[in-house]
Structures are given as C-alpha cells and as structure tokens.
Amino acid sequence: MKNTTATTTTRPTLKYFLLSLFFSLPLIWILFSFQPTTTTTIIANANLAEPDLKIRPGYTSYKSYIQRQLNKTQNPKLRNIWRTRDWDRKINVFARFFTELKHMNLLTNVSKALCVGARVGQEVKALQQIGVKDSVGIDLVPSPPLVIKGDFHQQPFDDETFDFEFSNVFDHALYPDKFVGEIERTLKVGGVCVLHVALDRRGDKFSANDLFSVKPLVKLFKLSKVVHVRKVDGFGLDTEVVFRKINKINNIVDQR
C-alpha cells in the first residue's frame, strides 16, 4: 500500500520553499548591489608613508584623475580669464620671481627652461620677457606656441634636457614621486628646480594632494640638494623651494 500522507506533506513544503526563494531573490540582489566598491579606489603612493604629504582619496582610476584635471584646464570661462584679465598680472608677478632667481645666479638668459603644468603659459611668457628665450611649458591641454601637450607624470623629453624647471602645480600631482622623478630625469646635473607650494593653506578642489611641510619634498628629490626655502606670495602659494640636481640617476643606481 502506498504512503499517500508523506507524498501529500512533501508537495506543499516544496511549494512554500520555492515561493519563499522566489520572493527572496530581489532582496538578495539589492543587498549585493549596494556593497561598497572600495577595491576600485586608487591608493596612490602608499609606500611614501609621509604624515606631511596626504594623497586625496576618491579617484577610481588614473583616467578619472586626468578627467578631473581636464575639467579645470578645459573650462572655457577659466581659460578666457587666464588669457585676458589674469594675463598681464600673472606675467608681471612671475617675471619678478624669475628676476630675483637671476640675481641669485639660479637662472640665466642661456638657460633652457621648462614650466611644468603651465596652462596657457604666463610663466613661459614671463621667462621670455626677462631674456630666457629658450623656454617652453607643458600641460594636459596645449596652448601653442608657449605650451605643448604633456603629462607631468611622464614628461615628453629626453634625459637631462633642461637647465631650469619651474612648477606651481605640485598639489595637482596624484603621484608626487613620479612628478619629482620626471623633473630630476629631465633636469641636467647642476640644473635648478623651483617649486611654489602651499603649506599654510589647502589647495582647491582639483588638488590631488596636500602638503604640510617641506620635509616630504626633500625626501622625494633623491638626486638633488636644497638651495633655499623662502616665503612668497604667488597666487595662493606661500612657499618657494629651490633644488639643485647634484647627481645622475645611473650614479645613484651604481652606489646601491
């Protein structure tokens, strides 16, 4: 004789199980879809371990970092301001800075000069106006003839090309070690690098790092020595740090 009671009991149980599974699937999908995606965030320069140099979080890829920088550099309103209202004013301020560097024998008329992150080229124009004719700038967005296209994390120049390099965009570097490494690579031995940085205030929303002292810069410039540090008033940047390259990259490698 067949056990009809067991068969009858099993069928409703299976039916209820399938129904509960069916109605649970949307809830399971919602829970998994709202999991945090922290694994895709760039953790830049974690090996630096510098309390006085903080990389800002939030970039999911290098492409997203570049796009954020382009949002500022390609802004039509800003570019118009840089070329009109700010043009003469900034050239005059840069010219004063560079003239002071000439008086300190850190820059000469025969120097081959590069401005890193030059936007529309006010600093390049200032160098040319005070007699440093062989000057050029690089930026993500070119502004010919003063500024050519280039990423400061990977400069488009040969080793030991320049006698002088200037930048006031260190705070925009996502990878400060690469930023400095490219300056030292393209700078001649004996050449000078001048950085204008902010220590007393934070950069704008497009900055990729925050610097709180000169110490991290000194550590990053592995082939150079500090020439001087002084206070300046340069468009929100308050400190000038000057380095002179004293060693070649291959010499450092040989000494290890």
CSV table of C-alpha atoms in Angstrom, one decimal:
chain,number,residue,atom,x,y,z
A,1,MET,CA,0.0,0.0,0.0
A,2,LYS,CA,1.4,3.5,-1.0
A,3,ASN,CA,2.2,6.1,1.7
A,4,THR,CA,-0.1,8.9,0.4
A,5,THR,CA,0.3,11.0,3.6
A,6,ALA,CA,4.1,11.5,3.1
A,7,THR,CA,3.6,12.5,-0.6
A,8,THR,CA,0.9,15.0,0.3
A,9,THR,CA,3.0,16.6,3.0
A,10,THR,CA,6.1,16.9,0.8
A,11,ARG,CA,4.4,18.7,-2.0
A,12,PRO,CA,3.2,21.8,0.0
A,13,THR,CA,6.5,22.0,1.7
A,14,LEU,CA,8.4,22.2,-1.6
A,15,LYS,CA,5.9,24.7,-2.9
A,16,TYR,CA,6.4,27.0,0.0
A,17,PHE,CA,10.2,26.7,-0.2
A,18,LEU,CA,10.1,27.7,-3.9
A,19,LEU,CA,7.8,30.6,-3.3
A,20,SER,CA,10.0,31.9,-0.5
A,21,LEU,CA,13.1,31.6,-2.6
A,22,PHE,CA,11.4,33.4,-5.5
A,23,PHE,CA,10.4,36.4,-3.3
A,24,SER,CA,13.8,36.5,-1.6
A,25,LEU,CA,15.8,36.9,-4.8
A,26,PRO,CA,15.1,40.6,-5.2
A,27,LEU,CA,16.1,41.3,-1.6
A,28,ILE,CA,19.4,39.4,-2.1
A,29,TRP,CA,20.1,41.3,-5.3
A,30,ILE,CA,19.5,44.7,-3.6
A,31,LEU,CA,21.8,43.8,-0.7
A,32,PHE,CA,24.7,42.8,-3.0
A,33,SER,CA,24.2,45.7,-5.4
A,34,PHE,CA,24.8,48.2,-2.5
A,35,GLN,CA,28.1,46.8,-1.3
A,36,PRO,CA,30.8,49.5,-1.2
A,37,THR,CA,33.3,49.4,-4.1
A,38,THR,CA,36.4,50.5,-2.1
A,39,THR,CA,38.6,48.0,-4.0
A,40,THR,CA,38.4,50.1,-7.1
A,41,THR,CA,39.8,53.3,-5.5
A,42,ILE,CA,43.4,54.3,-6.2
A,43,ILE,CA,45.6,54.2,-3.2
A,44,ALA,CA,48.5,56.4,-4.5
A,45,ASN,CA,52.0,56.4,-3.1
A,46,ALA,CA,51.1,54.3,0.0
A,47,ASN,CA,54.8,53.5,0.2
A,48,LEU,CA,55.7,57.1,0.9
A,49,ALA,CA,54.3,56.9,4.4
A,50,GLU,CA,54.7,60.7,4.9
A,51,PRO,CA,52.5,62.3,7.5
A,52,ASP,CA,53.1,65.7,5.9
A,53,LEU,CA,52.0,64.7,2.4
A,54,LYS,CA,48.5,63.3,2.0
A,55,ILE,CA,47.0,62.0,-1.2
A,56,ARG,CA,43.4,62.9,-1.6
A,57,PRO,CA,41.1,59.9,-2.0
A,58,GLY,CA,38.3,59.3,-4.5
A,59,TYR,CA,40.0,58.5,-7.8
A,60,THR,CA,38.9,55.2,-9.2
A,61,SER,CA,41.4,55.2,-12.0
A,62,TYR,CA,44.2,57.3,-13.5
A,63,LYS,CA,41.7,58.1,-16.3
A,64,SER,CA,39.3,59.6,-13.8
A,65,TYR,CA,42.1,61.6,-12.3
A,66,ILE,CA,43.1,63.0,-15.7
A,67,GLN,CA,39.4,63.8,-16.5
A,68,ARG,CA,39.1,65.8,-13.3
A,69,GLN,CA,42.2,67.8,-14.1
A,70,LEU,CA,40.8,68.4,-17.6
A,71,ASN,CA,37.5,69.7,-16.1
A,72,LYS,CA,39.5,72.7,-14.8
A,73,THR,CA,42.1,73.1,-17.6
A,74,GLN,CA,39.5,72.9,-20.4
A,75,ASN,CA,36.9,75.1,-18.7
A,76,PRO,CA,36.2,77.9,-21.3
A,77,LYS,CA,35.4,80.5,-18.7
A,78,LEU,CA,38.7,79.9,-16.8
A,79,ARG,CA,40.8,79.8,-20.0
A,80,ASN,CA,39.3,83.1,-21.0
A,81,ILE,CA,40.2,84.7,-17.6
A,82,TRP,CA,43.7,83.3,-17.8
A,83,ARG,CA,44.2,84.8,-21.3
A,84,THR,CA,42.6,88.2,-20.5
A,85,ARG,CA,42.1,89.5,-17.0
A,86,ASP,CA,44.9,87.4,-15.4
A,87,TRP,CA,47.4,87.5,-18.3
A,88,ASP,CA,49.4,90.7,-17.7
A,89,ARG,CA,49.0,90.5,-13.9
A,90,LYS,CA,50.4,86.9,-13.7
A,91,ILE,CA,53.2,87.6,-16.2
A,92,ASN,CA,54.4,90.6,-14.1
A,93,VAL,CA,54.4,88.5,-10.9
A,94,PHE,CA,56.2,85.6,-12.5
A,95,ALA,CA,58.7,88.0,-14.1
A,96,ARG,CA,59.5,89.4,-10.6
A,97,PHE,CA,60.1,85.9,-9.2
A,98,PHE,CA,62.3,84.9,-12.1
A,99,THR,CA,64.3,88.1,-12.0
A,100,GLU,CA,65.1,87.5,-8.3
A,101,LEU,CA,66.3,84.0,-9.2
A,102,LYS,CA,68.6,85.5,-11.8
A,103,HIS,CA,70.1,87.8,-9.2
A,104,MET,CA,70.7,84.7,-7.1
A,105,ASN,CA,72.5,83.0,-10.1
A,106,LEU,CA,69.9,80.3,-10.2
A,107,LEU,CA,68.7,81.3,-13.7
A,108,THR,CA,70.5,82.9,-16.7
A,109,ASN,CA,69.5,84.1,-20.2
A,110,VAL,CA,71.1,81.0,-21.7
A,111,SER,CA,69.2,78.6,-19.5
A,112,LYS,CA,67.0,76.1,-21.3
A,113,ALA,CA,63.8,76.3,-19.2
A,114,LEU,CA,60.7,74.2,-18.7
A,115,CYS,CA,57.5,75.2,-16.9
A,116,VAL,CA,55.6,72.2,-15.6
A,117,GLY,CA,51.8,72.4,-15.6
A,118,ALA,CA,51.9,75.8,-17.4
A,119,ARG,CA,48.2,76.0,-18.5
A,120,VAL,CA,48.1,78.9,-21.0
A,121,GLY,CA,51.8,79.9,-20.5
A,122,GLN,CA,52.0,83.1,-18.4
A,123,GLU,CA,55.2,81.8,-16.7
A,124,VAL,CA,56.7,80.9,-20.0
A,125,LYS,CA,56.0,84.3,-21.4
A,126,ALA,CA,57.5,85.9,-18.3
A,127,LEU,CA,60.7,83.9,-18.7
A,128,GLN,CA,61.0,85.0,-22.3
A,129,GLN,CA,60.3,88.6,-21.4
A,130,ILE,CA,63.2,88.7,-18.9
A,131,GLY,CA,65.6,87.2,-21.5
A,132,VAL,CA,65.3,83.4,-21.1
A,133,LYS,CA,64.2,82.9,-24.7
A,134,ASP,CA,64.6,79.1,-24.8
A,135,SER,CA,61.6,78.4,-22.6
A,136,VAL,CA,58.5,76.2,-23.0
A,137,GLY,CA,55.7,74.8,-20.9
A,138,ILE,CA,53.8,71.5,-20.8
A,139,ASP,CA,50.2,70.9,-19.8
A,140,LEU,CA,47.5,68.3,-20.5
A,141,VAL,CA,45.9,70.9,-22.8
A,142,PRO,CA,48.4,72.6,-25.2
A,143,SER,CA,48.4,76.3,-25.7
A,144,PRO,CA,50.8,76.9,-28.6
A,145,PRO,CA,53.3,78.3,-29.1
A,146,LEU,CA,54.1,78.7,-25.4
A,147,VAL,CA,52.8,75.4,-24.0
A,148,ILE,CA,52.9,71.9,-25.6
A,149,LYS,CA,50.9,68.9,-24.6
A,150,GLY,CA,52.4,66.7,-21.9
A,151,ASP,CA,51.7,64.8,-18.7
A,152,PHE,CA,53.9,65.8,-15.8
A,153,HIS,CA,53.9,62.2,-14.5
A,154,GLN,CA,55.6,61.3,-17.8
A,155,GLN,CA,57.3,64.2,-19.4
A,156,PRO,CA,57.8,64.0,-23.2
A,157,PHE,CA,61.5,64.9,-23.1
A,158,ASP,CA,64.9,63.1,-23.1
A,159,ASP,CA,67.0,62.8,-20.0
A,160,GLU,CA,69.0,65.9,-18.9
A,161,THR,CA,67.3,68.3,-21.3
A,162,PHE,CA,66.8,71.4,-19.2
A,163,ASP,CA,68.9,73.7,-17.0
A,164,PHE,CA,65.9,75.1,-15.2
A,165,GLU,CA,62.4,73.8,-14.3
A,166,PHE,CA,59.6,75.7,-12.6
A,167,SER,CA,56.2,74.5,-11.3
A,168,ASN,CA,53.4,75.7,-9.1
A,169,VAL,CA,51.2,72.7,-9.6
A,170,PHE,CA,52.8,70.1,-7.3
A,171,ASP,CA,49.5,69.9,-5.4
A,172,HIS,CA,47.9,68.5,-8.6
A,173,ALA,CA,50.2,65.5,-8.7
A,174,LEU,CA,48.4,62.2,-8.0
A,175,TYR,CA,51.8,60.6,-7.8
A,176,PRO,CA,54.3,63.0,-6.3
A,177,ASP,CA,57.2,60.6,-6.6
A,178,LYS,CA,56.7,60.4,-10.3
A,179,PHE,CA,56.2,64.1,-10.6
A,180,VAL,CA,59.5,64.8,-8.9
A,181,GLY,CA,61.2,61.8,-10.6
A,182,GLU,CA,60.4,63.2,-14.1
A,183,ILE,CA,61.8,66.6,-13.1
A,184,GLU,CA,65.0,65.1,-11.9
A,185,ARG,CA,65.2,62.9,-15.0
A,186,THR,CA,64.9,65.7,-17.5
A,187,LEU,CA,67.0,68.2,-15.5
A,188,LYS,CA,70.7,68.4,-16.2
A,189,VAL,CA,73.2,67.8,-13.5
A,190,GLY,CA,73.8,71.3,-11.9
A,191,GLY,CA,70.3,72.3,-13.1
A,192,VAL,CA,67.8,74.1,-10.8
A,193,CYS,CA,64.2,73.2,-10.0
A,194,VAL,CA,61.9,75.8,-8.4
A,195,LEU,CA,58.6,74.8,-6.8
A,196,HIS,CA,56.0,77.1,-5.4
A,197,VAL,CA,53.8,75.2,-3.0
A,198,ALA,CA,51.1,75.8,-0.3
A,199,LEU,CA,52.0,74.9,3.2
A,200,ASP,CA,49.7,77.3,5.2
A,201,ARG,CA,46.5,76.7,3.2
A,202,ARG,CA,44.9,73.8,1.3
A,203,GLY,CA,44.6,73.7,-2.5
A,204,ASP,CA,41.4,73.9,-4.5
A,205,LYS,CA,39.0,71.1,-5.2
A,206,PHE,CA,41.1,70.0,-8.1
A,207,SER,CA,44.2,69.4,-6.0
A,208,ALA,CA,45.3,65.7,-5.7
A,209,ASN,CA,47.5,66.1,-2.6
A,210,ASP,CA,48.0,68.2,0.4
A,211,LEU,CA,51.5,69.2,1.6
A,212,PHE,CA,52.1,70.3,5.2
A,213,SER,CA,55.9,70.8,5.3
A,214,VAL,CA,58.9,70.8,3.1
A,215,LYS,CA,60.2,67.5,4.5
A,216,PRO,CA,58.4,65.3,2.0
A,217,LEU,CA,59.8,67.3,-0.9
A,218,VAL,CA,63.4,66.9,0.4
A,219,LYS,CA,62.9,63.1,0.6
A,220,LEU,CA,61.4,63.0,-2.9
A,221,PHE,CA,64.3,64.9,-4.6
A,222,LYS,CA,66.7,62.0,-4.3
A,223,LEU,CA,69.3,63.4,-6.8
A,224,SER,CA,69.2,67.0,-5.6
A,225,LYS,CA,70.0,69.2,-2.6
A,226,VAL,CA,68.0,72.1,-1.2
A,227,VAL,CA,69.3,75.5,-2.2
A,228,HIS,CA,66.9,77.6,-0.3
A,229,VAL,CA,63.4,77.9,1.1
A,230,ARG,CA,61.6,81.2,1.4
A,231,LYS,CA,58.1,82.6,1.8
A,232,VAL,CA,56.4,84.0,-1.3
A,233,ASP,CA,53.0,85.3,-2.3
A,234,GLY,CA,52.3,83.5,-5.5
A,235,PHE,CA,48.6,83.2,-6.3
A,236,GLY,CA,47.7,81.3,-3.1
A,237,LEU,CA,51.0,79.6,-2.9
A,238,ASP,CA,53.1,80.7,0.1
A,239,THR,CA,56.5,78.9,-0.1
A,240,GLU,CA,59.3,78.7,-2.7
A,241,VAL,CA,61.6,75.6,-2.5
A,242,VAL,CA,64.6,75.5,-4.8
A,243,PHE,CA,66.7,72.4,-5.5
A,244,ARG,CA,69.8,71.8,-7.5
A,245,LYS,CA,70.5,68.5,-9.1
A,246,ILE,CA,73.8,67.1,-8.0
A,247,ASN,CA,73.8,63.5,-9.2
A,248,LYS,CA,72.8,61.4,-12.2
A,249,ILE,CA,70.2,58.6,-11.9
A,250,ASN,CA,72.8,55.9,-13.0
A,251,ASN,CA,75.2,57.1,-10.3
A,252,ILE,CA,72.6,56.5,-7.7
A,253,VAL,CA,71.9,53.0,-9.0
A,254,ASP,CA,75.7,52.2,-9.1
A,255,GLN,CA,76.0,53.2,-5.4
A,256,ARG,CA,73.3,50.8,-4.2
